[in-house]
PDB file of C-alpha atoms in Angstrom:
ATOM      1  CA  UNK A   1      14.490 -20.718   1.935  1.00  0.00           C
ATOM      2  CA  UNK A   2      16.890 -23.694   1.839  1.00  0.00           C
ATOM      3  CA  UNK A   3      20.209 -23.846   3.631  1.00  0.00           C
ATOM      4  CA  UNK A   4      23.184 -22.784   1.711  1.00  0.00           C
ATOM      5  CA  UNK A   5      26.795 -24.257   1.890  1.00  0.00           C
ATOM      6  CA  UNK A   6      27.946 -20.684   1.938  1.00  0.00           C
ATOM      7  CA  UNK A   7      26.691 -19.172   5.063  1.00  0.00           C
ATOM      8  CA  UNK A   8      27.173 -15.359   4.109  1.00  0.00           C
ATOM      9  CA  UNK A   9      24.683 -16.287   1.069  1.00  0.00           C
ATOM     10  CA  UNK A  10      21.991 -17.064   3.774  1.00  0.00           C
ATOM     11  CA  UNK A  11      22.703 -14.037   5.684  1.00  0.00           C
ATOM     12  CA  UNK A  12      22.408 -11.845   2.422  1.00  0.00           C
ATOM     13  CA  UNK A  13      19.134 -13.456   1.637  1.00  0.00           C
ATOM     14  CA  UNK A  14      17.989 -13.076   5.265  1.00  0.00           C
ATOM     15  CA  UNK A  15      18.954  -9.087   5.131  1.00  0.00           C
ATOM     16  CA  UNK A  16      17.009  -8.708   2.079  1.00  0.00           C
ATOM     17  CA  UNK A  17      13.953 -10.048   3.983  1.00  0.00           C
ATOM     18  CA  UNK A  18      14.312  -8.006   6.683  1.00  0.00           C
ATOM     19  CA  UNK A  19      14.550  -4.978   4.804  1.00  0.00           C
ATOM     20  CA  UNK A  20      11.229  -5.965   3.110  1.00  0.00           C
ATOM     21  CA  UNK A  21       9.729  -6.368   6.685  1.00  0.00           C
ATOM     22  CA  UNK A  22      11.192  -2.800   7.681  1.00  0.00           C
ATOM     23  CA  UNK A  23       9.562  -1.233   4.567  1.00  0.00           C
ATOM     24  CA  UNK A  24       6.471  -2.777   5.354  1.00  0.00           C
ATOM     25  CA  UNK A  25       6.531  -1.521   8.996  1.00  0.00           C
ATOM     26  CA  UNK A  26       7.252   1.843   7.827  1.00  0.00           C
ATOM     27  CA  UNK A  27       4.571   1.921   5.046  1.00  0.00           C
ATOM     28  CA  UNK A  28       1.855   0.885   7.521  1.00  0.00           C
ATOM     29  CA  UNK A  29       3.102   3.496   9.923  1.00  0.00           C
ATOM     30  CA  UNK A  30       3.188   6.016   7.209  1.00  0.00           C
ATOM     31  CA  UNK A  31      -0.529   5.290   6.167  1.00  0.00           C
ATOM     32  CA  UNK A  32      -1.941   5.187   9.874  1.00  0.00           C
ATOM     33  CA  UNK A  33      -0.018   8.639  10.642  1.00  0.00           C
ATOM     34  CA  UNK A  34      -1.371  10.458   7.459  1.00  0.00           C
ATOM     35  CA  UNK A  35      -5.080   9.308   8.060  1.00  0.00           C
ATOM     36  CA  UNK A  36      -4.725  10.463  12.021  1.00  0.00           C
ATOM     37  CA  UNK A  37      -3.053  13.853  10.525  1.00  0.00           C
ATOM     38  CA  UNK A  38      -6.070  14.103   8.183  1.00  0.00           C
ATOM     39  CA  UNK A  39      -8.682  13.797  10.405  1.00  0.00           C
ATOM     40  CA  UNK A  40      -7.298  15.432  13.270  1.00  0.00           C
ATOM     41  CA  UNK A  41      -5.937  18.396  11.009  1.00  0.00           C
ATOM     42  CA  UNK A  42      -2.577  17.529  12.700  1.00  0.00           C
ATOM     43  CA  UNK A  43       0.324  19.453  10.316  1.00  0.00           C
ATOM     44  CA  UNK A  44       3.226  18.440  12.505  1.00  0.00           C
ATOM     45  CA  UNK A  45       2.322  14.770  12.217  1.00  0.00           C
ATOM     46  CA  UNK A  46       1.771  15.312   8.326  1.00  0.00           C
ATOM     47  CA  UNK A  47       5.091  16.785   8.277  1.00  0.00           C
ATOM     48  CA  UNK A  48       6.791  13.726   9.848  1.00  0.00           C
ATOM     49  CA  UNK A  49       4.787  11.364   7.520  1.00  0.00           C
ATOM     50  CA  UNK A  50       6.029  13.576   4.453  1.00  0.00           C
ATOM     51  CA  UNK A  51       9.863  13.523   6.039  1.00  0.00           C
ATOM     52  CA  UNK A  52       9.625   9.643   6.121  1.00  0.00           C
ATOM     53  CA  UNK A  53       9.177   9.349   2.863  1.00  0.00           C
ATOM     54  CA  UNK A  54      12.957   9.857   2.464  1.00  0.00           C
ATOM     55  CA  UNK A  55      13.645   7.033   4.787  1.00  0.00           C
ATOM     56  CA  UNK A  56      11.358   4.619   2.462  1.00  0.00           C
ATOM     57  CA  UNK A  57      13.416   5.547  -0.469  1.00  0.00           C
ATOM     58  CA  UNK A  58      16.390   5.199   1.265  1.00  0.00           C
ATOM     59  CA  UNK A  59      15.445   1.660   2.469  1.00  0.00           C
ATOM     60  CA  UNK A  60      14.126   0.770  -1.335  1.00  0.00           C
ATOM     61  CA  UNK A  61      17.645   1.695  -2.668  1.00  0.00           C
ATOM     62  CA  UNK A  62      19.612  -0.085  -0.256  1.00  0.00           C
ATOM     63  CA  UNK A  63      17.632  -3.201  -1.020  1.00  0.00           C
ATOM     64  CA  UNK A  64      18.012  -2.776  -4.972  1.00  0.00           C
ATOM     65  CA  UNK A  65      21.786  -2.608  -4.553  1.00  0.00           C
ATOM     66  CA  UNK A  66      21.761  -5.851  -2.115  1.00  0.00           C
ATOM     67  CA  UNK A  67      19.599  -7.645  -4.362  1.00  0.00           C
ATOM     68  CA  UNK A  68      21.577  -6.784  -7.507  1.00  0.00           C
ATOM     69  CA  UNK A  69      24.881  -7.360  -5.953  1.00  0.00           C
ATOM     70  CA  UNK A  70      23.594 -10.639  -4.549  1.00  0.00           C
ATOM     71  CA  UNK A  71      22.416 -11.699  -8.110  1.00  0.00           C
ATOM     72  CA  UNK A  72      25.918 -10.768  -9.620  1.00  0.00           C
ATOM     73  CA  UNK A  73      27.922 -12.553  -6.886  1.00  0.00           C
ATOM     74  CA  UNK A  74      25.696 -15.544  -5.984  1.00  0.00           C
ATOM     75  CA  UNK A  75      23.945 -16.137  -9.333  1.00  0.00           C
ATOM     76  CA  UNK A  76      20.846 -17.841  -7.230  1.00  0.00           C
ATOM     77  CA  UNK A  77      18.539 -20.396  -8.939  1.00  0.00           C
ATOM     78  CA  UNK A  78      15.096 -21.757  -8.534  1.00  0.00           C
ATOM     79  CA  UNK A  79      13.378 -20.098  -5.239  1.00  0.00           C
ATOM     80  CA  UNK A  80      16.330 -18.271  -4.257  1.00  0.00           C
ATOM     81  CA  UNK A  81      16.369 -16.290  -7.347  1.00  0.00           C
ATOM     82  CA  UNK A  82      12.595 -16.076  -7.263  1.00  0.00           C
ATOM     83  CA  UNK A  83      12.854 -14.706  -3.745  1.00  0.00           C
ATOM     84  CA  UNK A  84      15.522 -11.893  -4.684  1.00  0.00           C
ATOM     85  CA  UNK A  85      13.506 -10.876  -7.849  1.00  0.00           C
ATOM     86  CA  UNK A  86      10.220 -10.567  -5.583  1.00  0.00           C
ATOM     87  CA  UNK A  87      11.710  -8.588  -3.011  1.00  0.00           C
ATOM     88  CA  UNK A  88      12.910  -5.972  -5.704  1.00  0.00           C
ATOM     89  CA  UNK A  89       9.274  -5.876  -6.667  1.00  0.00           C
ATOM     90  CA  UNK A  90       7.623  -5.911  -3.632  1.00  0.00           C
ATOM     91  CA  UNK A  91      10.041  -2.994  -2.595  1.00  0.00           C
ATOM     92  CA  UNK A  92       8.794  -1.021  -5.356  1.00  0.00           C
ATOM     93  CA  UNK A  93       5.367  -1.642  -4.147  1.00  0.00           C
ATOM     94  CA  UNK A  94       6.092  -0.554  -0.578  1.00  0.00           C
ATOM     95  CA  UNK A  95       7.754   2.504  -1.849  1.00  0.00           C
ATOM     96  CA  UNK A  96       4.793   3.622  -3.667  1.00  0.00           C
ATOM     97  CA  UNK A  97       2.504   2.810  -0.819  1.00  0.00           C
ATOM     98  CA  UNK A  98       5.090   5.492   0.986  1.00  0.00           C
ATOM     99  CA  UNK A  99       4.383   7.965  -1.916  1.00  0.00           C
ATOM    100  CA  UNK A 100       0.605   7.737  -1.447  1.00  0.00           C
ATOM    101  CA  UNK A 101       0.853   8.087   2.001  1.00  0.00           C
ATOM    102  CA  UNK A 102       3.025  11.410   1.798  1.00  0.00           C
ATOM    103  CA  UNK A 103       0.495  12.561  -0.840  1.00  0.00           C
ATOM    104  CA  UNK A 104      -2.314  12.146   1.752  1.00  0.00           C
ATOM    105  CA  UNK A 105      -0.231  14.237   4.085  1.00  0.00           C
ATOM    106  CA  UNK A 106       0.439  16.974   1.925  1.00  0.00           C
ATOM    107  CA  UNK A 107      -3.246  17.683   1.801  1.00  0.00           C
ATOM    108  CA  UNK A 108      -3.785  17.862   5.611  1.00  0.00           C
ATOM    109  CA  UNK A 109      -3.273  21.713   5.712  1.00  0.00           C
ATOM    110  CA  UNK A 110      -5.782  22.147   2.907  1.00  0.00           C
ATOM    111  CA  UNK A 111      -8.419  19.934   4.410  1.00  0.00           C
ATOM    112  CA  UNK A 112      -7.922  21.597   7.762  1.00  0.00           C
ATOM    113  CA  UNK A 113      -8.726  25.057   6.389  1.00  0.00           C
ATOM    114  CA  UNK A 114     -12.261  23.816   5.685  1.00  0.00           C
ATOM    115  CA  UNK A 115     -15.252  22.289   7.770  1.00  0.00           C
ATOM    116  CA  UNK A 116     -15.110  18.540   7.300  1.00  0.00           C
ATOM    117  CA  UNK A 117     -18.437  17.187   7.775  1.00  0.00           C
ATOM    118  CA  UNK A 118     -18.147  14.568  10.634  1.00  0.00           C
ATOM    119  CA  UNK A 119     -19.943  11.627   8.951  1.00  0.00           C
ATOM    120  CA  UNK A 120     -17.764  12.053   6.009  1.00  0.00           C
ATOM    121  CA  UNK A 121     -14.697  11.807   8.508  1.00  0.00           C
ATOM    122  CA  UNK A 122     -16.078   8.470   9.859  1.00  0.00           C
ATOM    123  CA  UNK A 123     -15.969   7.174   6.389  1.00  0.00           C
ATOM    124  CA  UNK A 124     -12.539   8.044   5.368  1.00  0.00           C
ATOM    125  CA  UNK A 125     -11.360   6.595   8.869  1.00  0.00           C
ATOM    126  CA  UNK A 126     -13.297   3.379   7.834  1.00  0.00           C
ATOM    127  CA  UNK A 127     -11.854   3.083   4.535  1.00  0.00           C
ATOM    128  CA  UNK A 128      -8.134   3.750   5.959  1.00  0.00           C
ATOM    129  CA  UNK A 129      -8.986   1.000   8.569  1.00  0.00           C
ATOM    130  CA  UNK A 130      -9.522  -1.750   5.688  1.00  0.00           C
ATOM    131  CA  UNK A 131      -6.107  -0.514   3.965  1.00  0.00           C
ATOM    132  CA  UNK A 132      -4.090  -0.562   7.385  1.00  0.00           C
ATOM    133  CA  UNK A 133      -5.414  -4.427   7.717  1.00  0.00           C
ATOM    134  CA  UNK A 134      -4.316  -4.956   4.242  1.00  0.00           C
ATOM    135  CA  UNK A 135      -0.957  -3.267   4.437  1.00  0.00           C
ATOM    136  CA  UNK A 136      -0.199  -5.150   7.894  1.00  0.00           C
ATOM    137  CA  UNK A 137      -1.447  -8.312   6.823  1.00  0.00           C
ATOM    138  CA  UNK A 138       0.500  -8.552   3.748  1.00  0.00           C
ATOM    139  CA  UNK A 139       3.767  -8.198   5.380  1.00  0.00           C
ATOM    140  CA  UNK A 140       2.769 -10.390   8.034  1.00  0.00           C
ATOM    141  CA  UNK A 141       1.482 -13.180   5.725  1.00  0.00           C
ATOM    142  CA  UNK A 142       4.780 -12.911   3.957  1.00  0.00           C
ATOM    143  CA  UNK A 143       6.948 -13.450   6.743  1.00  0.00           C
ATOM    144  CA  UNK A 144       5.050 -16.155   8.238  1.00  0.00           C
ATOM    145  CA  UNK A 145       5.239 -17.889   4.902  1.00  0.00           C
ATOM    146  CA  UNK A 146       1.525 -18.321   4.289  1.00  0.00           C
ATOM    147  CA  UNK A 147       0.473 -18.672   0.482  1.00  0.00           C
ATOM    148  CA  UNK A 148      -2.969 -19.222   0.975  1.00  0.00           C
ATOM    149  CA  UNK A 149      -3.369 -16.548   3.407  1.00  0.00           C
ATOM    150  CA  UNK A 150      -1.944 -13.922   0.784  1.00  0.00           C
ATOM    151  CA  UNK A 151      -4.543 -15.595  -1.563  1.00  0.00           C
ATOM    152  CA  UNK A 152      -7.580 -14.511   0.661  1.00  0.00           C
ATOM    153  CA  UNK A 153      -6.180 -11.206   1.409  1.00  0.00           C
ATOM    154  CA  UNK A 154      -5.739 -10.524  -2.344  1.00  0.00           C
ATOM    155  CA  UNK A 155      -9.435 -11.267  -2.699  1.00  0.00           C
ATOM    156  CA  UNK A 156     -10.188  -8.758   0.068  1.00  0.00           C
ATOM    157  CA  UNK A 157      -9.199  -5.954  -1.899  1.00  0.00           C
ATOM    158  CA  UNK A 158     -12.780  -5.770  -3.247  1.00  0.00           C
ATOM    159  CA  UNK A 159     -13.954  -4.706   0.120  1.00  0.00           C
ATOM    160  CA  UNK A 160     -11.821  -1.570  -0.190  1.00  0.00           C
ATOM    161  CA  UNK A 161     -12.845  -1.092  -3.708  1.00  0.00           C
ATOM    162  CA  UNK A 162     -16.747  -1.034  -2.565  1.00  0.00           C
ATOM    163  CA  UNK A 163     -15.851   1.266   0.127  1.00  0.00           C
ATOM    164  CA  UNK A 164     -14.118   3.581  -2.182  1.00  0.00           C
ATOM    165  CA  UNK A 165     -17.158   3.771  -4.370  1.00  0.00           C
ATOM    166  CA  UNK A 166     -19.323   4.318  -1.239  1.00  0.00           C
ATOM    167  CA  UNK A 167     -16.985   7.346  -0.284  1.00  0.00           C
ATOM    168  CA  UNK A 168     -16.895   8.804  -3.563  1.00  0.00           C
ATOM    169  CA  UNK A 169     -20.588   9.021  -3.728  1.00  0.00           C
ATOM    170  CA  UNK A 170     -20.899  10.410  -0.600  1.00  0.00           C
ATOM    171  CA  UNK A 171     -18.396  13.223  -1.236  1.00  0.00           C
ATOM    172  CA  UNK A 172     -20.408  13.997  -4.370  1.00  0.00           C
ATOM    173  CA  UNK A 173     -23.284  14.435  -2.432  1.00  0.00           C
ATOM    174  CA  UNK A 174     -21.865  16.472   0.057  1.00  0.00           C
ATOM    175  CA  UNK A 175     -20.549  18.743  -2.770  1.00  0.00           C
ATOM    176  CA  UNK A 176     -23.953  19.123  -4.543  1.00  0.00           C
ATOM    177  CA  UNK A 177     -25.677  19.624  -1.236  1.00  0.00           C
ATOM    178  CA  UNK A 178     -23.462  22.633  -0.267  1.00  0.00           C
ATOM    179  CA  UNK A 179     -20.946  24.476  -2.288  1.00  0.00           C
ATOM    180  CA  UNK A 180     -18.847  25.469   0.591  1.00  0.00           C
ATOM    181  CA  UNK A 181     -17.922  21.679   0.937  1.00  0.00           C
ATOM    182  CA  UNK A 182     -16.458  21.664  -2.596  1.00  0.00           C
ATOM    183  CA  UNK A 183     -12.948  22.385  -1.499  1.00  0.00           C
ATOM    184  CA  UNK A 184     -12.669  20.028   1.470  1.00  0.00           C
ATOM    185  CA  UNK A 185     -14.342  17.430  -0.462  1.00  0.00           C
ATOM    186  CA  UNK A 186     -12.099  17.658  -3.507  1.00  0.00           C
ATOM    187  CA  UNK A 187      -9.149  17.256  -1.278  1.00  0.00           C
ATOM    188  CA  UNK A 188     -10.555  14.318   0.540  1.00  0.00           C
ATOM    189  CA  UNK A 189     -11.686  12.600  -2.922  1.00  0.00           C
ATOM    190  CA  UNK A 190      -7.957  12.635  -3.813  1.00  0.00           C
ATOM    191  CA  UNK A 191      -7.021  11.005  -0.182  1.00  0.00           C
ATOM    192  CA  UNK A 192      -9.694   8.324  -0.740  1.00  0.00           C
ATOM    193  CA  UNK A 193      -8.388   7.660  -4.467  1.00  0.00           C
ATOM    194  CA  UNK A 194      -4.856   7.343  -2.704  1.00  0.00           C
ATOM    195  CA  UNK A 195      -6.162   4.980  -0.178  1.00  0.00           C
ATOM    196  CA  UNK A 196      -7.550   2.670  -3.027  1.00  0.00           C
ATOM    197  CA  UNK A 197      -4.550   2.842  -4.850  1.00  0.00           C
ATOM    198  CA  UNK A 198      -2.706   1.566  -1.778  1.00  0.00           C
ATOM    199  CA  UNK A 199      -5.023  -1.422  -1.705  1.00  0.00           C
ATOM    200  CA  UNK A 200      -3.987  -2.257  -5.235  1.00  0.00           C
ATOM    201  CA  UNK A 201      -0.447  -1.831  -4.496  1.00  0.00           C
ATOM    202  CA  UNK A 202      -0.951  -4.541  -1.366  1.00  0.00           C
ATOM    203  CA  UNK A 203      -2.309  -6.810  -3.991  1.00  0.00           C
ATOM    204  CA  UNK A 204       0.667  -6.554  -6.056  1.00  0.00           C
ATOM    205  CA  UNK A 205       2.848  -7.535  -3.192  1.00  0.00           C
ATOM    206  CA  UNK A 206       0.597 -10.273  -2.236  1.00  0.00           C
ATOM    207  CA  UNK A 207       0.592 -11.588  -5.906  1.00  0.00           C
ATOM    208  CA  UNK A 208       4.405 -11.459  -5.748  1.00  0.00           C
ATOM    209  CA  UNK A 209       4.802 -12.906  -2.295  1.00  0.00           C
ATOM    210  CA  UNK A 210       2.674 -15.879  -3.526  1.00  0.00           C
ATOM    211  CA  UNK A 211       5.056 -16.538  -6.529  1.00  0.00           C
ATOM    212  CA  UNK A 212       8.311 -16.395  -4.670  1.00  0.00           C
ATOM    213  CA  UNK A 213       6.698 -19.113  -2.182  1.00  0.00           C
ATOM    214  CA  UNK A 214       5.121 -21.349  -4.412  1.00  0.00           C
ATOM    215  CA  UNK A 215       6.551 -20.717  -7.949  1.00  0.00           C
ATOM    216  CA  UNK A 216       3.002 -20.235  -9.313  1.00  0.00           C
ATOM    217  CA  UNK A 217       1.180 -17.177 -10.490  1.00  0.00           C
ATOM    218  CA  UNK A 218      -2.404 -16.053  -8.860  1.00  0.00           C
ATOM    219  CA  UNK A 219      -5.098 -15.858 -11.694  1.00  0.00           C
ATOM    220  CA  UNK A 220      -4.878 -12.579 -13.354  1.00  0.00           C
ATOM    221  CA  UNK A 221      -8.730 -12.232 -13.656  1.00  0.00           C
ATOM    222  CA  UNK A 222      -8.963 -10.710 -10.233  1.00  0.00           C
ATOM    223  CA  UNK A 223     -12.558  -8.627 -10.310  1.00  0.00           C
ATOM    224  CA  UNK A 224     -12.244  -4.911  -9.563  1.00  0.00           C
ATOM    225  CA  UNK A 225     -15.454  -3.164  -8.156  1.00  0.00           C
ATOM    226  CA  UNK A 226     -14.982   0.340  -8.918  1.00  0.00           C
ATOM    227  CA  UNK A 227     -18.289   1.701  -9.941  1.00  0.00           C
ATOM    228  CA  UNK A 228     -16.924   5.650  -9.527  1.00  0.00           C
ATOM    229  CA  UNK A 229     -17.250   5.954 -13.225  1.00  0.00           C
ATOM    230  CA  UNK A 230     -20.810   5.214 -13.323  1.00  0.00           C
ATOM    231  CA  UNK A 231     -21.387   7.359 -10.506  1.00  0.00           C
ATOM    232  CA  UNK A 232     -20.800  10.396 -12.803  1.00  0.00           C
ATOM    233  CA  UNK A 233     -21.790   9.157 -16.096  1.00  0.00           C
ATOM    234  CA  UNK A 234     -25.046  10.886 -17.353  1.00  0.00           C
ATOM    235  CA  UNK A 235     -28.253   8.883 -17.538  1.00  0.00           C
TER     236      UNK A 235
END
């Protein structure tokens, strides 16, 4: 952001920027903790993730209030206006990531009551690691003001889609092979879908951050690789 003659304006813009970074750090921590809780059947950790969602909501409200006040008082233009409006949009996606992490945490106790195949735990963990790289990466690239890196990160969402399709099919296989797996696998299916949706929100953040920095929109025809509908459709 360029310098302003009114120092307090720069401070207000900087505070909005710091809130985005704080929300990004919290989102990454919540996603990571929810997966650790899921794989270790750690109900106490899951409850901490659920509690952290209130903190995420409060930070989004604070950012919205500051951004709206800044627009009303300062009437920013050009890049500064893009930065404020982009921050509001990015905060909305980060808040949704927090919600999805909370949804995963809520299923920990139900999954823990059933035996989860070890191979399936590895698959969920591998997908989660892809998602965590994206969540941490999008915030880092935004803070570093690296628009081209954001464009590449957005394209990497395809890796998450491919992994989700593989996990989906693996879950179906376990359920068909042994009905005793149905309960645990159904919950894990929802968890995998939540991870895939987190990846989608990361791409939204990358697109908004790119627009803030460049004033240009990324192409809207981003490919989505999701064959789960074909996986269950009759032949």
